[in-house]
Coordinates of C-alpha atoms in Angstrom, one line a residue:
M522 CA 0.1 0.2 0.2
I523 CA 1.2 3.4 -0.8
V524 CA 1.2 6.1 1.8
G525 CA 0.0 9.4 1.2
G526 CA 3.3 11.1 2.0
A527 CA 4.8 8.7 -0.6
L528 CA 3.0 10.5 -3.0
T529 CA 3.8 14.1 -2.1
G530 CA 7.4 13.4 -1.1
W531 CA 8.7 14.2 -4.5
L532 CA 6.9 17.5 -4.6
D533 CA 8.5 18.5 -1.2
A534 CA 11.9 17.6 -2.8
L535 CA 11.2 19.6 -5.7
E536 CA 10.3 22.7 -3.3
R537 CA 13.4 22.2 -1.5
L538 CA 15.4 22.3 -4.7
A539 CA 13.7 25.4 -5.7
G540 CA 14.5 27.1 -2.4
S541 CA 18.1 26.3 -3.0
R542 CA 18.0 27.8 -6.3
A543 CA 16.4 31.0 -4.9
K544 CA 19.2 31.4 -2.5
A545 CA 21.6 31.1 -5.1
G546 CA 20.0 33.7 -7.4
L547 CA 19.1 31.0 -9.9
T548 CA 15.4 31.1 -10.2
R549 CA 14.2 31.8 -13.7
Q550 CA 10.8 33.3 -14.8
L551 CA 8.5 33.2 -17.8
R552 CA 7.7 36.7 -18.9
P553 CA 4.8 36.7 -21.6
R554 CA 5.2 39.7 -23.9
P555 CA 2.3 41.3 -25.6
A556 CA 2.3 41.7 -29.4
D557 CA 2.5 45.6 -28.9
D558 CA 5.6 45.4 -26.7
F559 CA 7.6 48.4 -27.4
V560 CA 10.8 47.8 -25.5
V561 CA 14.0 48.2 -27.1
D562 CA 15.1 44.4 -27.9
L563 CA 18.6 43.7 -27.0
A564 CA 17.7 40.4 -25.7
G565 CA 16.5 38.4 -28.7
N566 CA 18.2 36.8 -31.4
D567 CA 16.6 38.6 -34.4
Y568 CA 19.8 40.1 -35.3
L569 CA 18.8 41.5 -38.6
G570 CA 15.5 42.5 -37.7
L571 CA 14.0 40.1 -40.1
S572 CA 11.1 38.4 -38.0
A573 CA 8.5 41.4 -38.8
H574 CA 10.0 42.1 -42.4
P575 CA 7.1 42.5 -44.9
A576 CA 8.5 39.8 -47.4
V577 CA 8.9 37.5 -44.5
V578 CA 5.5 38.1 -43.1
G579 CA 3.7 38.1 -46.4
A580 CA 5.5 34.7 -47.4
S581 CA 4.4 33.2 -44.2
A582 CA 0.8 34.3 -44.4
E583 CA 0.6 33.0 -47.8
A584 CA 1.7 29.6 -46.8
L585 CA -0.4 29.8 -43.8
R586 CA -3.6 30.2 -46.1
A587 CA -2.4 27.3 -48.4
Y588 CA -1.3 24.8 -45.9
G589 CA -3.1 25.6 -42.7
L590 CA -1.6 26.0 -39.3
G591 CA 0.5 23.0 -38.9
A592 CA 2.4 20.2 -40.9
T593 CA 0.0 17.7 -39.7
G594 CA 2.8 15.0 -39.1
S595 CA 6.3 14.1 -39.2
R596 CA 8.5 14.8 -42.0
L597 CA 8.2 10.8 -43.1
V598 CA 4.5 10.7 -42.8
R599 CA 2.6 14.0 -44.1
G600 CA 5.0 16.8 -42.7
S601 CA 7.2 17.1 -45.7
T602 CA 5.7 19.9 -48.0
E603 CA 7.1 21.5 -51.4
A604 CA 7.8 24.3 -49.1
H605 CA 10.3 22.1 -46.8
A606 CA 12.0 20.8 -50.0
A607 CA 12.5 24.3 -51.6
L608 CA 13.9 25.6 -48.0
E609 CA 16.4 22.8 -48.0
S610 CA 17.4 23.4 -51.5
D611 CA 17.9 27.2 -50.6
L612 CA 19.7 26.5 -47.5
A613 CA 22.3 24.0 -49.2
A614 CA 23.0 26.7 -51.9
W615 CA 23.2 29.6 -49.4
L616 CA 25.6 27.7 -47.1
G617 CA 27.6 26.0 -49.9
A618 CA 26.9 22.7 -48.8
P619 CA 25.9 19.4 -50.8
A620 CA 22.6 18.8 -49.2
A621 CA 20.7 20.3 -46.2
L622 CA 17.9 18.9 -43.6
V623 CA 15.3 21.0 -41.8
F624 CA 14.3 20.2 -38.1
S625 CA 11.7 21.5 -36.0
S626 CA 14.5 23.3 -33.8
G627 CA 18.1 24.1 -33.8
Y628 CA 18.3 22.1 -30.6
L629 CA 16.9 19.0 -32.3
A630 CA 19.2 19.4 -35.3
N631 CA 22.3 19.3 -33.0
L632 CA 21.2 16.2 -31.2
A633 CA 20.7 14.5 -34.5
A634 CA 24.0 15.6 -36.1
V635 CA 26.2 14.6 -33.0
R636 CA 24.3 11.3 -32.4
G637 CA 24.2 10.6 -36.1
L638 CA 27.9 11.0 -36.4
S639 CA 28.4 8.3 -33.7
A640 CA 27.8 5.8 -36.3
V641 CA 31.2 6.5 -37.8
A642 CA 33.1 8.0 -35.0
D643 CA 34.0 6.5 -31.7
L644 CA 35.4 9.8 -30.0
V645 CA 33.9 13.2 -29.5
V646 CA 36.0 16.1 -28.6
S647 CA 33.7 18.9 -27.5
D648 CA 34.7 22.7 -26.9
A649 CA 34.3 23.5 -23.1
Y650 CA 32.0 26.4 -23.8
N651 CA 29.7 24.6 -26.3
H652 CA 25.9 25.1 -26.2
A653 CA 23.8 22.7 -23.9
S654 CA 22.3 21.1 -27.1
L655 CA 25.8 20.0 -28.3
I656 CA 26.6 18.8 -24.8
D657 CA 23.5 16.7 -24.8
G658 CA 24.2 15.4 -28.2
C659 CA 27.7 14.2 -26.9
K660 CA 25.9 12.4 -24.1
I661 CA 23.2 10.6 -26.1
S662 CA 25.9 9.6 -28.8
G663 CA 27.2 6.9 -26.4
Q664 CA 30.7 7.5 -27.5
R665 CA 33.6 8.7 -25.3
T666 CA 33.7 12.4 -25.0
V667 CA 36.7 14.5 -23.9
V668 CA 36.1 18.2 -23.3
A669 CA 38.7 20.5 -24.7
P670 CA 39.7 23.8 -23.4
H671 CA 37.9 26.7 -25.0
N672 CA 39.1 27.6 -28.4
D673 CA 42.5 25.8 -28.1
P674 CA 43.4 23.9 -31.4
A675 CA 46.7 22.9 -29.8
A676 CA 44.8 21.0 -27.0
V677 CA 42.5 19.5 -29.5
A678 CA 45.5 18.2 -31.4
A679 CA 46.9 16.8 -28.2
I680 CA 43.6 15.0 -27.3
L681 CA 43.4 13.4 -30.8
D682 CA 47.1 12.3 -30.7
A683 CA 46.4 10.8 -27.4
H684 CA 43.5 8.5 -28.9
P685 CA 45.6 6.8 -31.7
G686 CA 43.4 4.6 -33.9
A687 CA 40.2 6.6 -32.8
T688 CA 37.8 7.9 -35.4
A689 CA 37.1 11.3 -34.0
V690 CA 34.8 14.2 -34.5
V691 CA 35.6 17.5 -33.0
V692 CA 32.4 19.8 -32.1
T693 CA 32.5 23.4 -31.8
E694 CA 30.4 26.5 -32.1
S695 CA 31.5 29.1 -34.7
V696 CA 30.4 32.2 -32.6
F697 CA 29.7 31.2 -29.1
S698 CA 26.2 31.9 -27.7
V699 CA 27.4 33.5 -24.3
D700 CA 30.4 35.8 -25.0
G701 CA 30.1 36.0 -28.7
D702 CA 33.7 35.1 -29.5
L703 CA 34.9 33.3 -32.6
A704 CA 36.3 29.9 -32.9
P705 CA 39.5 29.5 -34.9
L706 CA 37.9 27.4 -37.4
P707 CA 40.8 27.3 -40.0
A708 CA 43.2 26.1 -37.5
L709 CA 40.7 23.7 -36.1
H710 CA 40.1 22.3 -39.5
E711 CA 43.8 22.0 -40.1
V712 CA 44.2 19.9 -36.8
T713 CA 41.1 17.6 -37.8
S714 CA 42.1 17.2 -41.4
A715 CA 45.7 16.4 -40.6
R716 CA 44.4 13.5 -38.3
G717 CA 41.5 12.1 -40.3
A718 CA 38.9 13.6 -37.8
L719 CA 35.5 15.3 -38.6
L720 CA 34.6 18.8 -37.7
L721 CA 31.1 19.6 -36.8
V722 CA 30.4 23.4 -36.3
D723 CA 27.2 24.7 -34.9
D724 CA 27.1 28.2 -37.1
A725 CA 23.7 29.4 -35.4
H726 CA 25.1 32.7 -34.2
A727 CA 27.0 33.6 -37.4
V728 CA 24.7 32.5 -40.2
G729 CA 23.3 35.7 -41.8
I730 CA 26.1 37.9 -40.2
L731 CA 29.2 36.6 -41.4
G732 CA 30.7 35.2 -44.5
P733 CA 29.8 36.0 -48.1
R734 CA 26.1 36.9 -48.4
G735 CA 25.9 36.3 -44.9
A736 CA 26.6 32.5 -45.3
G737 CA 28.2 32.0 -42.0
A738 CA 31.5 31.6 -40.3
V739 CA 32.1 28.2 -42.1
A740 CA 31.9 30.0 -45.4
A741 CA 34.1 32.9 -44.0
A742 CA 36.6 30.4 -43.3
G743 CA 36.7 29.0 -46.6
L744 CA 35.4 25.7 -45.3
A745 CA 31.8 25.7 -46.9
G746 CA 31.4 22.4 -48.6
H747 CA 34.4 20.6 -47.6
P748 CA 33.5 16.7 -47.3
D749 CA 34.8 16.4 -43.6
V750 CA 32.8 19.5 -42.4
I751 CA 29.3 19.4 -41.0
V752 CA 27.4 22.5 -40.3
T753 CA 24.3 23.0 -38.1
A754 CA 22.5 26.3 -37.5
T755 CA 19.1 27.6 -36.2
L756 CA 16.5 29.3 -38.4
S757 CA 15.5 31.3 -35.4
K758 CA 18.1 33.9 -35.1
S759 CA 19.3 36.2 -38.0
L760 CA 16.4 34.5 -40.2
G761 CA 13.8 35.6 -37.5
G762 CA 11.9 32.2 -37.8
A763 CA 12.1 28.8 -36.2
G764 CA 13.7 25.6 -36.8
G765 CA 17.0 24.3 -37.4
V766 CA 19.1 22.8 -40.2
V767 CA 22.1 20.2 -40.7
S768 CA 24.1 20.7 -43.9
A769 CA 26.5 18.2 -45.0
P770 CA 27.5 15.6 -47.6
R771 CA 24.4 13.9 -49.1
Q772 CA 25.3 10.7 -47.5
F773 CA 25.1 12.0 -43.9
I774 CA 21.8 13.7 -44.8
D775 CA 20.4 10.4 -46.0
H776 CA 21.6 8.9 -42.8
L777 CA 19.8 11.4 -40.6
V778 CA 16.6 10.7 -42.7
D779 CA 17.0 6.9 -42.0
T780 CA 18.1 7.1 -38.5
G781 CA 17.7 10.5 -36.8
R782 CA 15.2 10.0 -34.0
T783 CA 14.7 13.8 -33.6
F784 CA 13.7 13.9 -37.2
I785 CA 11.7 10.7 -37.6
Y786 CA 9.6 11.1 -34.4
D787 CA 9.2 14.9 -34.5
T788 CA 6.2 16.8 -36.1
A789 CA 7.6 18.8 -38.9
L790 CA 8.0 22.6 -38.9
P791 CA 4.9 24.3 -40.0
P792 CA 4.9 25.3 -43.5
A793 CA 4.1 28.8 -42.8
V794 CA 7.3 29.3 -40.8
V795 CA 9.3 27.4 -43.5
A796 CA 8.0 29.8 -46.1
G797 CA 8.9 32.7 -43.8
V798 CA 12.3 31.5 -43.4
A799 CA 12.9 31.0 -47.2
A800 CA 11.7 34.6 -47.6
A801 CA 14.1 35.5 -44.9
I802 CA 17.1 34.0 -46.6
R803 CA 16.5 35.9 -49.7
V804 CA 16.6 39.2 -47.8
A805 CA 19.5 38.1 -45.5
A806 CA 21.7 37.3 -48.6
A807 CA 21.3 40.7 -49.9
A808 CA 21.4 42.6 -46.5
D809 CA 25.0 43.9 -46.4
D810 CA 23.7 47.1 -45.3
R811 CA 22.1 45.4 -42.1
R812 CA 25.3 43.6 -41.6
D813 CA 27.1 46.9 -41.7
V814 CA 24.7 48.2 -39.0
L815 CA 25.6 45.3 -36.8
L816 CA 29.5 46.0 -37.3
T817 CA 29.1 49.8 -36.7
R818 CA 27.0 49.1 -33.6
G819 CA 29.6 46.4 -32.2
V820 CA 32.3 49.1 -32.2
H821 CA 30.0 51.9 -30.9
T822 CA 28.9 49.4 -28.1
V823 CA 32.5 48.4 -27.1
A824 CA 33.6 52.1 -26.9
R825 CA 30.5 53.3 -24.9
L826 CA 30.8 50.5 -22.3
T827 CA 34.5 50.6 -22.1
A828 CA 34.2 54.5 -21.5
A829 CA 31.9 53.5 -18.6
G830 CA 34.3 51.2 -16.9
F831 CA 33.2 48.0 -18.3
E832 CA 35.6 45.2 -19.8
V833 CA 34.0 44.2 -23.1
A834 CA 35.5 42.1 -25.9
P835 CA 34.7 43.3 -29.6
P836 CA 32.0 41.0 -30.9
A837 CA 32.8 38.6 -33.6
A838 CA 29.3 38.8 -35.0
G839 CA 26.0 40.1 -33.3
V840 CA 26.3 39.3 -29.5
L841 CA 28.6 40.3 -26.7
S842 CA 28.5 40.0 -22.9
V843 CA 29.0 42.3 -19.9
L844 CA 30.1 40.8 -16.6
A845 CA 28.0 41.2 -13.4
P846 CA 29.1 41.0 -9.9
G847 CA 27.0 37.7 -9.4
P848 CA 23.4 36.0 -10.3
E849 CA 21.3 38.4 -8.2
A850 CA 22.9 41.3 -9.5
A851 CA 22.6 40.2 -13.1
V852 CA 19.0 39.7 -12.4
A853 CA 18.4 43.1 -10.9
W854 CA 20.2 45.0 -13.4
A855 CA 18.3 43.2 -16.3
A856 CA 15.2 43.9 -14.5
D857 CA 16.0 47.6 -13.7
C858 CA 16.7 47.9 -17.7
R859 CA 13.4 46.3 -18.5
D860 CA 11.5 48.7 -16.3
R861 CA 13.1 51.5 -18.3
G862 CA 12.0 50.0 -21.6
V863 CA 15.3 47.9 -22.6
A864 CA 15.3 44.2 -22.8
V865 CA 18.7 42.6 -22.3
G866 CA 19.8 38.9 -21.8
C867 CA 20.5 37.7 -18.3
F868 CA 22.9 34.8 -18.3
R869 CA 23.6 32.8 -15.1
P870 CA 24.6 29.4 -14.3
P871 CA 24.2 26.8 -15.6
S872 CA 23.8 28.8 -19.0
T873 CA 27.5 30.2 -18.5
P874 CA 30.1 27.5 -18.9
D875 CA 32.6 29.5 -16.7
G876 CA 30.2 30.0 -13.9
T877 CA 30.0 33.7 -14.1
S878 CA 27.0 35.8 -14.6
R879 CA 26.5 38.5 -17.2
L880 CA 24.2 40.5 -19.3
R881 CA 24.2 39.5 -22.9
L882 CA 23.3 42.2 -25.5
T883 CA 22.5 41.5 -29.1
L884 CA 22.9 44.0 -31.8
N885 CA 19.6 44.2 -33.5
A886 CA 19.9 46.0 -36.7
G887 CA 16.1 46.3 -36.5
V888 CA 16.4 48.8 -33.7
S889 CA 16.6 52.5 -34.7
D890 CA 19.9 54.3 -33.9
E891 CA 18.1 56.7 -31.6
D892 CA 16.5 53.7 -29.6
F893 CA 19.9 51.8 -29.7
T894 CA 22.0 54.7 -28.3
R895 CA 19.3 55.3 -25.6
A896 CA 19.5 51.5 -24.7
L897 CA 23.1 51.8 -24.2
D898 CA 22.8 54.6 -21.8
V899 CA 20.1 52.9 -19.8
I900 CA 22.5 49.8 -19.6
V901 CA 25.1 52.0 -18.1
E902 CA 23.0 53.8 -15.7
C903 CA 21.2 50.7 -14.5
A904 CA 24.6 48.9 -13.7
P905 CA 25.0 47.6 -10.2

């Protein structure tokens, strides 16, 4: 017989864990925003300001009328539409890859890519600052995983050399999601190619911003289309939509279609989102003016915050971070900014790989110059 206390004991345990998180300043809150939210957005990832672009919204609305609200099934049942096929063709051409496969989120794309490579690799070398989705992909891959010091090709080489005979894949972000620094992709590829290893790059924060026509950091490094390079990205950042993509040789894409659990068993991305993202690619590929805005704002932001006494590294793309004294201070800082009409990201452990809290700012090209300047003033004035 189950006693009443046994039924509620697990809830008491969760309450105690919540109390511990609260004492450490690690409680998180959902903050629903209205459609007419007029804050200056330096928190979201809509780097190029395309989420509300007329061409993007128009294409999405047209597909919504044509297909309805959802995809109605997984990609292998009823979820693959002509819009999905067209988007995958556009993505492969834009990113310079032989083929591409669209997922319903970037997180699922990363899980599929890392796990999929476990069929041909028995060692995974993962950068210490990698995103949670890559870390989780390493865990579910079932293969040996060695964590390499952040952005250290020599350390990666030493790890690979310490595992002779292993077939390895090195996993990294291109632009890292917390601090916005850029991985040394040419040096990493030199290390992997010399040792017969594969290189998997999560290009989420660089696609749309870096490289020719915004094709990403992998393209900027001259590595697009290399048979030993696999690229993942989200469609929810510079492209202003949702979903994720794996771009790679056709054989690997076919392998994911046949075996990728986060592809096979997941409902497909809605066609309206797919069509909107396809339109966003066309805008982004020709958006050198918006990329110039981000570059200029990055220089301006570093100068403004440095003059105010903060240590800020120049951003490699559209994201930079400002250190906070601690998690409570970071939460209060972000809240004060929000109260004054400026949304900023607040990153605390476990979201920060080094255990340090910070504000994360995104250089949104869709924000006016006047609002952007005012937002920086607010950030400085609200600093703890």
